[in-house]
Amino acid sequence: MSVDVAEAEELRRRLHEAEDTLRAIRDGEVDALVVRGPKADQIFHLGDNESYRAFMEAMELGAAALDEQSRLLYANSALCGLLGVTFEALQESGLVQAMGASAGGALAALVRDSAEARATAELALPARGGRRHVLVTAAPLSLGFSTGRALTFTDMTERIDAAAAEESQRVGRAILGSSADAVVVCDARGHITQANPAALGLLEGSPIGRDFDEVFDFAFTPGAGIVTPGDIVAVTLSGGSVRNVEATLPSARGSRDLLISTAPLRYAGGAIGGCIVTLLDLTDRKALEKRQSLLMRELDHRMKNMLTLVASISARTMATSAGLTDFKERFSQRLSALAATQDLLATRAWEDLLLEDLIRSEIAPFVPTASARVGLERLGVRVSREAAVALGLVFHELVTNAVKYGALSVEAGRVLVSATPRADGGLEVVWREEGGPPVEPLSRRGFGQTVISRGLGASAAEPTRMEYRPEGVVCTLTLAPSAVVGA
Amino acid sequence: VNVERNAALADNAAGLKLTLYVAGQTPKSLAAIRNLEAICSEHLGADNYQIDVVDLREAPQLAREHNIVAIPTLVRQLPVPIQKIIGDLSDKQKVLVSLQLDQLP
């Protein structure tokens, strides 16, 4: 058989072409073949390996394929990135081994369980930057003559972290809401992002989104070292803090005294993302302290006055006493009169007293005030504390004298006490006795008389008049307008 | 999609006539088109060649004319003799040698 040169050349060319076609197929340089059909030619796509892999590479999920013996065939770059290793390193160590003992064991079990159907498990993987919570799904993967596994890895860490962050935010808001102190949170620009109910109570309208220094127009105590509200935020945003700085906040609801403390708001990693400002409202406490201090000073003053009064009563009672027994009796009675007035004052928190209550308390130890022997008229007038103490002593002396020598010493006698307002705003109080034994002018002036005539002191508008009329004693006391508090 | 393209179908095309057989937009087909365009624009003038791109998925019967088996395949129809290059034409040197573009006038 002879082959001419041209034929040989053609055969060589076709052989070369056939060899080149096979080589191209073997080398993966082609991705489709033309297949002769009985009627028409068809285009047959070779395995979608490339597009499949390109698709896998584009996925954000980690993905891997294992053969029947769980050897790694493929892992996409998302999975390699998640594990922090190269594909080559992963192929060398094996996927299960690269995941450590705990997660690797769980993955091996998942691969076993997914021979027939899809299976899912949550694993904690050792990864760059700490452990990652990953949801792994394994499904059978048909590989020509065997069945491998297709694995996907969904990183749940951020979702879990976000859920935890949301939960902690919820807890934070609950703490803020329950705090009795005003708490305000600012962002890095000094804008208010959160304010609890106590903070809202200090302000008119919502402060959210507004500048801190615009909302809180504090006036600082001189020497606090802080000049403007903006200073507080600036100091805190630069990492410092403010502790117990006193300031007043003028507001439509009245000026408030506040104690300011701040702390930087640090995000994960330590970066300062804002500041937390706590405002302790001292207004009520300060008012209470002020009142307490005033009361203490007042009490001190009254105690001294009282001791002076007691010393004076003691000295004068001693001077006019017939003996020790007489002194003891009269001194005790005068102290009791003083105590009765103090009791009344104490029940009124040391303010003013109703004249009628005062007189009743002095008469009651001797005669029932509801009896016909005592007549009280127009005594529903309040007198000042100072006047009440003085009147208490004066009425004690009047009652004592009436019981010993006057109208109350006999059954038929009676005492009338009445009050009449004066043109100057003061009050005239008249003690009138009747039905008692005939009255004789005093032969000697005792302490009792001194108390009656001078006892009112500064509370008197005019000197007290004591008349010893034969039908009964009449005592006229006049109270200055300052001693009368009101009806 | 018929991706037939004529880069320069001028009558005075200087005798280089190429036909590129592709199958739709498979990765290798798209790569072959890209690579061929790059080689031509780099090594040939704009009006001295003609390229036909034949999508065999649209017209599989056209494969018989040049006995195409694997896709993509580039066929140099002119000048004769006919030459075939199989693959995505990513090996530029091999393409230049096979097409003997360096021997063109």
XYZ file of C-alpha atoms in Angstrom:
592
model
C 0.000 0.000 0.000
C 1.453 3.259 -1.031
C 0.641 6.597 0.438
C 1.581 9.694 -1.444
C 3.192 12.651 0.241
C 0.074 14.790 0.331
C -1.966 12.032 1.887
C 0.746 11.395 4.429
C 0.833 15.042 5.258
C -2.944 15.105 5.704
C -2.857 12.032 7.930
C -0.131 13.553 10.018
C -2.125 16.722 10.355
C -5.242 14.817 11.446
C -3.277 12.715 13.884
C -1.769 15.822 15.335
C -5.204 17.376 15.587
C -6.633 14.294 17.318
C -3.767 14.222 19.757
C -4.133 17.903 20.425
C -7.861 17.490 21.059
C -7.233 14.709 23.569
C -4.520 16.708 25.250
C -6.790 19.753 25.480
C -9.568 17.676 27.021
C -7.159 16.015 29.431
C -5.654 19.363 30.415
C -9.063 20.867 31.030
C -8.657 23.451 28.269
C -12.083 22.774 26.845
C -15.457 22.818 28.558
C -17.775 21.500 25.832
C -17.731 18.724 23.237
C -19.644 18.254 20.031
C -21.321 14.847 20.076
C -22.597 13.368 16.824
C -26.208 12.315 17.146
C -28.217 10.147 14.763
C -30.065 13.191 13.537
C -28.221 16.261 14.692
C -25.065 17.135 16.534
C -25.397 18.055 20.230
C -23.241 20.183 22.470
C -22.253 18.406 25.628
C -20.897 20.456 28.546
C -18.067 18.893 30.446
C -18.306 18.842 34.259
C -19.253 22.175 35.776
C -16.234 21.985 37.979
C -14.978 25.444 37.223
C -18.249 27.302 37.453
C -19.152 25.277 40.528
C -15.885 26.203 42.125
C -16.191 29.820 41.077
C -19.620 29.848 42.654
C -18.261 28.272 45.835
C -15.456 30.804 45.961
C -17.911 33.652 45.676
C -19.910 32.395 48.663
C -19.536 34.013 52.041
C -20.269 30.636 53.630
C -17.411 28.282 54.245
C -17.694 25.239 51.980
C -15.799 21.990 51.599
C -16.072 18.677 49.759
C -14.835 15.377 51.172
C -14.382 12.113 49.353
C -15.686 8.782 50.567
C -12.764 8.402 52.964
C -13.360 11.908 54.358
C -10.280 13.219 52.560
C -10.494 16.895 51.696
C -11.169 17.427 47.992
C -11.911 21.096 48.141
C -12.313 23.956 50.598
C -13.254 27.447 49.569
C -11.328 30.488 50.679
C -14.104 31.525 53.113
C -13.535 28.303 55.067
C -9.752 28.651 54.887
C -10.139 32.232 56.140
C -12.436 31.110 58.952
C -9.915 28.511 60.112
C -6.949 30.764 59.433
C -5.076 28.206 57.297
C -4.268 27.770 53.604
C -6.008 25.161 51.510
C -2.736 23.288 51.121
C -2.226 23.185 54.886
C -5.811 22.091 55.349
C -5.401 19.357 52.748
C -2.254 18.139 54.408
C -3.657 18.023 57.949
C -7.193 16.983 56.993
C -10.294 19.001 57.770
C -11.339 17.016 60.822
C -7.857 17.204 62.329
C -7.585 20.945 61.679
C -10.608 21.557 63.873
C -9.113 20.239 67.065
C -10.177 17.318 69.194
C -13.607 18.522 70.296
C -14.933 20.140 67.113
C -13.135 17.570 64.938
C -14.853 14.714 66.754
C -18.215 16.382 66.320
C -17.529 16.978 62.615
C -16.522 13.333 62.077
C -19.781 12.250 63.709
C -21.730 14.672 61.523
C -20.047 13.267 58.391
C -21.002 9.725 59.480
C -24.590 10.770 60.182
C -25.043 12.414 56.800
C -24.409 9.344 54.607
C -28.066 9.180 53.641
C -29.435 12.636 54.306
C -28.521 16.139 55.297
C -27.460 16.655 58.922
C -26.645 19.772 60.915
C -24.632 20.531 64.048
C -23.371 23.583 65.897
C -19.632 23.585 66.553
C -17.274 25.917 68.361
C -14.203 26.150 66.143
C -10.764 27.287 67.165
C -10.167 30.235 64.832
C -8.116 33.362 64.407
C -9.256 35.896 66.979
C -10.892 33.393 69.325
C -13.485 30.686 69.015
C -16.173 30.945 66.363
C -19.657 29.494 66.681
C -20.386 27.727 63.421
C -23.444 25.941 62.091
C -22.198 23.017 59.961
C -24.427 21.276 57.448
C -23.312 18.024 55.813
C -25.042 16.421 52.828
C -24.223 13.465 50.571
C -22.254 14.495 47.469
C -22.293 12.287 44.406
C -18.741 11.832 43.078
C -18.848 9.637 39.959
C -18.405 6.151 41.368
C -18.626 7.058 45.058
C -20.404 9.378 47.500
C -18.561 12.040 49.410
C -19.867 14.910 51.522
C -20.629 18.490 50.807
C -20.133 20.653 53.875
C -21.154 24.233 54.524
C -20.023 26.320 57.493
C -22.210 29.252 58.578
C -20.467 31.560 61.039
C -23.020 32.351 63.747
C -20.600 34.186 66.034
C -21.697 37.673 65.061
C -25.351 36.703 65.229
C -24.837 35.200 68.682
C -22.741 38.200 69.736
C -25.410 40.542 68.365
C -28.093 38.687 70.317
C -25.950 38.911 73.444
C -25.301 42.610 72.774
C -29.003 43.240 72.299
C -29.725 41.431 75.546
C -27.109 43.429 77.409
C -28.504 46.634 75.885
C -31.939 45.655 77.143
C -30.499 45.036 80.615
C -28.661 48.367 80.390
C -31.837 50.206 79.500
C -33.667 48.526 82.391
C -30.902 49.590 84.801
C -31.001 53.136 83.429
C -34.759 53.238 83.750
C -34.748 51.998 87.332
C -32.066 54.397 88.548
C -33.349 57.100 90.867
C -30.412 59.268 89.785
C -30.578 61.081 86.473
C -28.386 59.341 83.883
C -27.552 60.740 80.449
C -25.500 59.053 77.710
C -23.678 61.097 75.048
C -22.025 59.961 71.823
C -18.495 60.867 70.742
C -19.703 64.248 69.428
C -21.306 65.179 72.744
C -24.845 64.624 71.484
C -27.267 63.077 73.947
C -28.326 59.599 72.850
C -30.107 58.341 75.972
C -31.710 59.858 79.041
C -33.497 57.960 81.786
C -36.831 59.074 83.316
C -35.079 60.809 86.225
C -33.062 62.889 83.716
C -36.169 63.714 81.701
C -37.764 64.910 84.943
C -35.108 67.642 85.198
C -35.729 68.951 81.708
C -38.349 70.578 79.554
C -38.849 68.437 76.427
C -36.720 65.629 75.065
C -32.932 66.131 75.082
C -32.247 63.265 72.647
C -30.060 64.314 69.717
C -29.193 67.690 71.255
C -25.811 68.934 72.488
C -25.130 68.176 76.137
C -23.911 71.707 76.905
C -26.952 73.212 75.220
C -29.360 71.080 77.278
C -27.564 71.242 80.627
C -26.817 74.912 81.209
C -25.057 74.301 84.542
C -23.742 76.999 86.819
C -20.717 75.531 88.594
C -19.633 76.167 92.133
C -16.601 78.481 92.019
C -13.392 76.497 92.398
C -14.857 73.343 90.852
C -12.255 73.599 88.059
C -14.967 73.133 85.469
C -16.063 76.133 83.484
C -18.678 74.895 81.029
C -20.864 71.788 80.684
C -18.861 71.079 77.512
C -15.735 70.706 79.687
C -17.340 67.757 81.448
C -17.980 65.945 78.182
C -14.584 66.857 76.714
C -12.706 65.618 79.787
C -14.628 62.347 79.745
C -14.324 61.733 76.001
C -10.569 62.110 76.341
C -10.557 59.227 78.831
C -10.821 61.134 82.110
C -13.730 61.266 84.497
C -15.464 63.822 86.675
C -16.285 62.962 90.278
C -18.854 64.726 92.467
C -18.745 68.202 90.982
C -21.477 70.422 92.398
C -23.513 72.586 90.067
C -26.925 74.169 89.856
C -29.226 73.708 86.920
C -31.617 76.589 86.366
C -34.845 75.248 84.928
C -38.480 76.153 84.575
C -39.209 73.750 87.430
C -36.980 75.644 89.809
C -33.251 75.652 90.320
C -31.848 72.203 91.132
C -28.654 71.465 93.049
C -26.850 68.581 91.358
C -23.796 66.451 91.996
C -22.225 65.493 88.665
C -20.124 62.401 87.969
C -19.047 61.054 84.578
C -17.317 58.055 83.066
C -16.218 57.306 79.499
C -18.345 54.837 77.554
C -15.896 52.292 76.200
C -16.644 49.981 73.320
C -15.147 46.519 72.886
C -11.446 47.029 72.371
C -11.380 49.994 74.720
C -12.139 52.785 72.244
C -14.148 55.615 73.795
C -17.450 55.988 71.995
C -19.158 58.426 74.326
C -19.702 59.271 77.953
C -22.119 58.516 80.769
C -23.156 61.416 82.988
C -24.822 60.786 86.354
C -26.653 63.643 88.061
C -27.510 63.232 91.737
C -30.249 65.700 92.698
C -29.235 67.289 96.008
C -31.959 69.944 96.083
C -34.229 68.252 98.620
C -31.320 67.004 100.697
C -29.781 70.480 100.782
C -33.082 72.067 101.812
C -33.406 69.458 104.563
C -29.842 70.056 105.745
C -30.504 73.776 105.802
C -33.678 73.307 107.800
C -31.951 70.909 110.190
C -29.134 73.322 110.776
C -31.619 76.117 111.448
C -33.546 73.932 113.864
C -30.375 72.973 115.710
C -29.445 76.620 116.146
C -32.974 77.454 117.235
C -33.047 74.606 119.733
C -29.751 75.720 121.167
C -31.082 79.268 121.489
C -34.289 78.112 123.164
C -32.470 75.840 125.575
C -30.345 78.760 126.734
C -33.419 80.971 127.105
C -35.212 78.239 128.990
C -32.302 77.688 131.378
C -32.125 81.430 131.990
C -35.877 81.449 132.644
C -35.651 78.465 135.017
C -32.710 80.038 136.843
C -34.695 83.254 137.190
C -37.837 81.455 138.407
C -35.734 79.516 140.896
C -34.029 82.643 142.258
C -37.230 84.637 142.565
C -39.200 81.746 144.067
C -36.408 81.249 146.575
C -36.462 84.950 147.511
C -40.182 84.914 148.272
C -40.452 81.467 149.849
C -41.309 80.919 153.516
C -39.126 77.839 153.662
C -37.721 74.939 151.699
C -41.060 73.071 151.575
C -42.833 76.198 150.314
C -40.067 76.700 147.706
C -40.242 73.110 146.572
C -44.017 73.263 146.081
C -44.141 76.570 144.231
C -41.049 75.957 142.149
C -42.432 72.574 141.031
C -45.747 74.142 140.085
C -44.077 76.864 138.050
C -41.912 74.311 136.250
C -45.061 72.278 135.526
C -46.714 75.372 134.009
C -43.652 75.859 131.843
C -43.725 72.185 130.878
C -47.435 72.353 129.931
C -46.755 75.149 127.472
C -43.720 73.329 126.090
C -45.847 70.208 125.592
C -48.388 72.176 123.636
C -45.675 73.830 121.583
C -44.023 70.488 120.872
C -47.245 69.055 119.487
C -47.398 72.072 117.170
C -43.774 71.494 116.128
C -42.662 74.597 117.990
C -44.724 76.959 115.945
C -47.646 79.055 117.181
C -50.447 78.075 119.612
C -54.181 78.610 119.911
C -54.791 80.912 122.890
C -57.726 78.821 124.096
C -55.621 75.604 124.160
C -52.931 77.412 126.071
C -55.314 78.753 128.767
C -57.125 75.414 129.098
C -53.849 73.594 129.702
C -52.995 75.968 132.550
C -56.468 75.873 134.227
C -57.132 72.146 133.738
C -54.916 70.890 136.629
C -57.104 72.850 139.085
C -60.633 73.155 137.670
C -62.358 71.223 134.871
C -62.379 73.721 132.006
C -65.775 72.509 130.813
C -67.385 73.449 134.151
C -69.542 76.535 134.714
C -66.747 78.005 136.842
C -64.657 78.739 133.798
C -65.852 80.944 130.926
C -63.675 81.219 127.808
C -64.746 83.658 125.079
C -63.345 84.551 121.672
C -60.042 82.807 122.349
C -59.688 81.162 118.933
C -56.625 83.270 118.181
C -53.115 81.997 117.425
C -50.212 83.528 119.256
C -46.503 83.286 118.547
C -44.266 80.793 120.274
C -42.536 83.446 122.369
C -45.866 84.940 123.463
C -47.214 81.451 124.251
C -44.360 80.652 126.667
C -44.825 84.000 128.440
C -48.626 83.743 128.559
C -48.337 80.212 129.932
C -46.345 81.476 132.917
C -48.649 84.488 133.441
C -51.822 82.375 133.381
C -50.199 79.857 135.720
C -49.683 82.618 138.286
C -53.246 83.931 137.775
C -54.759 80.463 138.187
C -52.608 79.697 141.241
C -53.624 82.958 142.914
C -57.310 82.400 142.081
C -57.161 78.864 143.492
C -55.406 80.017 146.688
C -57.096 83.295 147.407
C -59.506 84.277 144.639
C -62.622 83.172 142.790
C -61.532 79.544 142.379
C -61.003 79.155 146.128
C -64.798 78.924 146.673
C -67.490 76.871 144.937
C -69.530 79.912 143.820
C -66.616 81.740 142.219
C -65.828 81.732 138.527
C -63.243 83.006 136.110
C -63.967 84.582 132.718
C -61.253 84.915 130.103
C -61.951 86.810 126.870
C -59.990 88.332 124.026
C -60.708 91.396 121.882
C -58.754 92.453 118.804
C -57.054 95.845 119.034
C -57.035 98.533 116.377
C -53.237 98.129 115.951
C -53.615 94.422 115.069
C -52.718 93.306 118.567
C -54.969 91.590 121.095
C -56.405 92.465 124.473
C -56.880 89.515 126.813
C -58.867 90.042 130.017
C -58.849 87.708 133.072
C -61.819 88.516 135.270
C -62.698 86.812 138.557
C -66.115 87.003 140.209
C -68.019 85.403 143.068
C -64.919 84.887 145.149
C -64.093 86.223 148.613
C -63.699 90.022 148.885
C -60.366 91.114 147.525
C -57.900 93.112 149.522
C -55.012 95.015 148.030
C -51.728 93.118 148.311
C -49.553 93.884 151.286
C -46.449 92.595 149.591
C -45.419 92.004 146.017
C -44.181 88.446 145.345
C -42.586 86.828 142.331
C -46.015 85.861 141.070
C -46.967 89.510 140.734
C -43.720 90.267 138.936
C -44.357 87.443 136.469
C -47.877 88.717 135.823
C -46.960 92.377 135.356
C -43.709 91.929 133.413
C -43.901 88.396 132.128
C -45.044 89.263 128.622
C -41.860 91.230 127.881
C -41.505 92.071 124.242
C -44.803 90.351 123.413
C -46.725 93.091 125.247
C -48.160 96.151 123.486
C -48.816 97.928 126.783
C -47.920 97.185 130.448
C -50.146 94.560 132.017
C -52.810 96.050 134.332
C -53.672 94.215 137.558
C -56.744 95.504 139.345
C -57.629 94.234 142.807
C -61.325 95.130 142.773
C -63.321 94.071 145.857
C -65.642 91.874 143.687
C -62.705 90.165 142.045
C -59.317 90.510 140.392
C -59.217 91.831 136.809
C -56.030 91.418 134.792
C -55.735 93.038 131.343
C -52.946 91.780 129.060
C -52.214 93.359 125.706
C -50.352 91.485 122.998
C -48.361 93.320 120.348
C -49.345 92.678 116.708
C -46.111 90.661 116.272
C -47.297 88.238 118.994
C -50.575 87.523 117.186
C -50.256 85.006 114.371
C -53.909 84.905 113.266
C -57.404 83.725 114.011
C -27.034 34.166 22.487
C -25.428 34.462 19.124
C -22.065 35.999 19.696
C -21.038 36.202 16.090
C -18.722 39.111 15.693
C -16.962 40.622 12.766
C -13.976 42.601 13.756
C -13.225 43.824 10.266
C -15.098 42.451 7.341
C -13.539 44.736 4.821
C -13.013 43.433 1.296
C -9.391 44.289 1.575
C -8.895 42.018 4.593
C -5.370 40.865 4.047
C -6.206 37.234 3.884
C -6.333 36.242 7.618
C -9.669 34.678 8.250
C -10.335 33.094 11.626
C -13.368 31.259 12.950
C -13.759 30.733 16.653
C -16.176 27.994 17.693
C -17.722 28.492 21.128
C -20.664 27.023 23.066
C -22.709 29.806 24.628
C -21.035 31.575 27.505
C -19.042 28.776 29.063
C -15.995 30.061 30.949
C -13.595 28.640 28.356
C -15.596 30.093 25.459
C -15.621 33.557 27.007
C -11.917 33.275 27.827
C -11.129 32.247 24.243
C -12.989 35.265 22.813
C -11.188 37.610 25.181
C -7.780 36.140 24.516
C -8.215 36.160 20.753
C -9.320 39.792 20.737
C -6.307 40.724 22.821
C -3.851 38.868 20.541
C -5.305 40.359 17.371
C -5.413 43.914 18.625
C -1.858 43.572 19.820
C -0.324 41.879 16.803
C -2.520 42.774 13.833
C -3.765 45.989 12.239
C -7.421 46.804 12.680
C -8.427 46.015 9.100
C -6.303 43.120 7.964
C -8.107 40.205 9.562
C -11.560 38.792 9.893
C -12.895 36.846 12.804
C -16.149 34.948 12.840
C -17.372 33.679 16.165
C -19.728 30.714 15.804
C -21.912 29.691 18.732
C -22.426 25.965 18.275
C -25.113 25.894 20.901
C -27.206 28.041 18.600
C -26.157 26.207 15.437
C -24.575 22.825 16.259
C -24.693 21.749 12.598
C -21.933 24.260 11.796
C -19.472 22.034 13.677
C -19.291 19.666 10.702
C -17.766 22.173 8.327
C -14.475 22.083 10.179
C -15.004 18.798 11.992
C -15.079 20.490 15.418
C -14.993 18.100 18.391
C -13.871 20.176 21.349
C -14.982 23.655 22.291
C -13.539 26.245 22.162
C -11.614 25.711 18.930
C -10.085 28.380 16.737
C -9.790 27.613 13.022
C -7.480 29.521 10.713
C -9.316 29.279 7.380
C -7.051 31.617 5.504
C -4.324 31.500 4.592
C -4.335 27.794 3.840
C -3.543 25.258 5.079
C -6.292 25.225 7.677
C -4.941 25.277 11.240
C -6.806 24.445 14.475
C -6.034 25.492 18.005
C -8.038 23.825 20.752
C -8.523 25.489 24.111
C -9.080 28.939 25.554
C -6.064 30.516 23.758
C -4.491 31.561 27.046
C -1.035 30.484 25.816
C -0.376 33.497 23.606
C 2.937 32.236 22.282
C 1.433 28.966 21.207
C -1.368 30.834 19.409
C 1.069 33.069 17.559
C 3.174 30.087 16.463
C 0.223 27.950 15.458
C -1.409 30.659 13.426
C 1.950 31.695 12.016
C 0.845 35.266 12.450
C 4.449 36.309 12.400
C 4.691 35.125 8.828
C 1.860 37.284 7.581
C 2.709 39.985 5.051
